[in-house]
Amino acid sequence: MIPALAPVIMLVAGALFAIGLASLIARCNLIKMVMGLEFLGKGVSLLFVLGGYLAGDVGVSQAVVITLIAIEAVVAGVALALVILLRRAYKTFDIAVISRLSRGGDL
């Protein structure tokens, strides 16, 4: 039996995933791209927990989500470190400016 809140949880997870994907596709700011990556991960985590609940095996889904959260923390740390290095080198967070400068263009 599907609980009454399952469609709402799926809608929230889908919205988180869509927001994350949109911020990755927009490619305007490095910080927004890292945040979008985190939104993607949170949406997938929410779907994993809901799927485990609906399948009746919450323990396995929680173990997968905890592992996913640990991996997301490492990825976010490395991504933010790279963003800081790019900011120091190019003095901007804008992807278009960074790609233009890396090809030898002027500001």
XYZ file of C-alpha atoms in Angstrom:
107
model
C 0.000 0.000 0.000
C 1.334 3.401 -0.985
C 1.154 6.014 1.786
C -0.681 9.256 1.134
C 2.485 11.350 1.286
C 4.408 9.319 -1.299
C 3.336 11.476 -4.278
C 4.231 14.635 -2.350
C 7.672 13.250 -1.490
C 8.213 12.235 -5.125
C 7.194 15.731 -6.231
C 9.630 17.355 -3.783
C 12.428 14.997 -4.864
C 11.691 15.727 -8.506
C 11.686 19.467 -7.826
C 15.056 19.234 -6.046
C 16.473 17.242 -8.940
C 15.058 19.663 -11.522
C 16.425 22.708 -9.691
C 19.837 21.087 -9.449
C 19.836 20.092 -13.099
C 18.728 23.572 -14.184
C 21.501 25.211 -12.202
C 24.061 22.869 -13.752
C 22.766 23.493 -17.259
C 22.629 27.292 -16.793
C 26.437 27.392 -16.249
C 26.576 31.017 -15.171
C 28.310 30.825 -11.802
C 30.642 28.228 -10.282
C 29.074 28.446 -6.814
C 25.595 27.926 -8.268
C 26.880 24.864 -10.117
C 28.215 23.337 -6.894
C 24.906 24.089 -5.175
C 23.062 22.473 -8.091
C 25.182 19.368 -7.695
C 24.173 19.225 -4.038
C 20.491 19.660 -4.925
C 20.769 16.754 -7.354
C 22.211 14.559 -4.623
C 19.539 15.499 -2.103
C 16.759 14.727 -4.568
C 18.220 11.301 -5.308
C 18.705 10.624 -1.592
C 15.078 11.437 -0.919
C 13.978 9.043 -3.666
C 16.217 6.289 -2.268
C 14.640 6.627 1.181
C 11.131 6.645 -0.278
C 11.907 3.624 -2.441
C 13.256 1.725 0.540
C 10.171 2.589 2.547
C 7.832 1.482 -0.214
C 9.797 -1.747 -0.733
C 9.730 -2.474 2.986
C 13.514 -2.446 3.384
C 14.283 0.871 5.027
C 17.602 -0.268 6.499
C 19.296 -0.877 3.165
C 18.062 2.403 1.698
C 19.266 4.299 4.756
C 22.702 2.676 4.443
C 22.863 3.681 0.772
C 21.794 7.250 1.594
C 24.373 7.583 4.382
C 27.056 6.408 1.967
C 25.748 8.844 -0.649
C 25.869 11.715 1.846
C 29.500 10.907 2.687
C 30.408 10.825 -1.007
C 28.545 14.110 -1.617
C 30.484 15.781 1.198
C 33.793 14.789 -0.370
C 32.675 15.878 -3.840
C 31.426 19.224 -2.500
C 34.704 19.806 -0.674
C 36.800 19.079 -3.746
C 34.511 21.138 -5.988
C 34.640 24.126 -3.651
C 38.423 23.848 -3.434
C 38.593 23.948 -7.235
C 36.221 26.924 -7.286
C 38.487 28.785 -4.862
C 41.525 28.030 -7.023
C 39.725 29.231 -10.157
C 38.584 32.384 -8.348
C 42.157 33.137 -7.297
C 43.501 32.537 -10.797
C 40.824 34.319 -12.863
C 39.306 36.755 -10.296
C 35.744 35.771 -11.217
C 33.131 33.057 -10.695
C 31.604 33.488 -14.174
C 32.088 30.451 -16.425
C 31.954 32.453 -19.663
C 34.708 34.809 -18.536
C 36.873 31.931 -17.303
C 36.546 30.024 -20.576
C 37.272 33.190 -22.588
C 40.342 33.993 -20.468
C 41.645 30.430 -20.629
C 41.584 30.656 -24.451
C 43.624 33.828 -24.382
C 40.877 36.391 -24.715
C 40.649 39.728 -22.928
C 38.193 40.840 -20.271
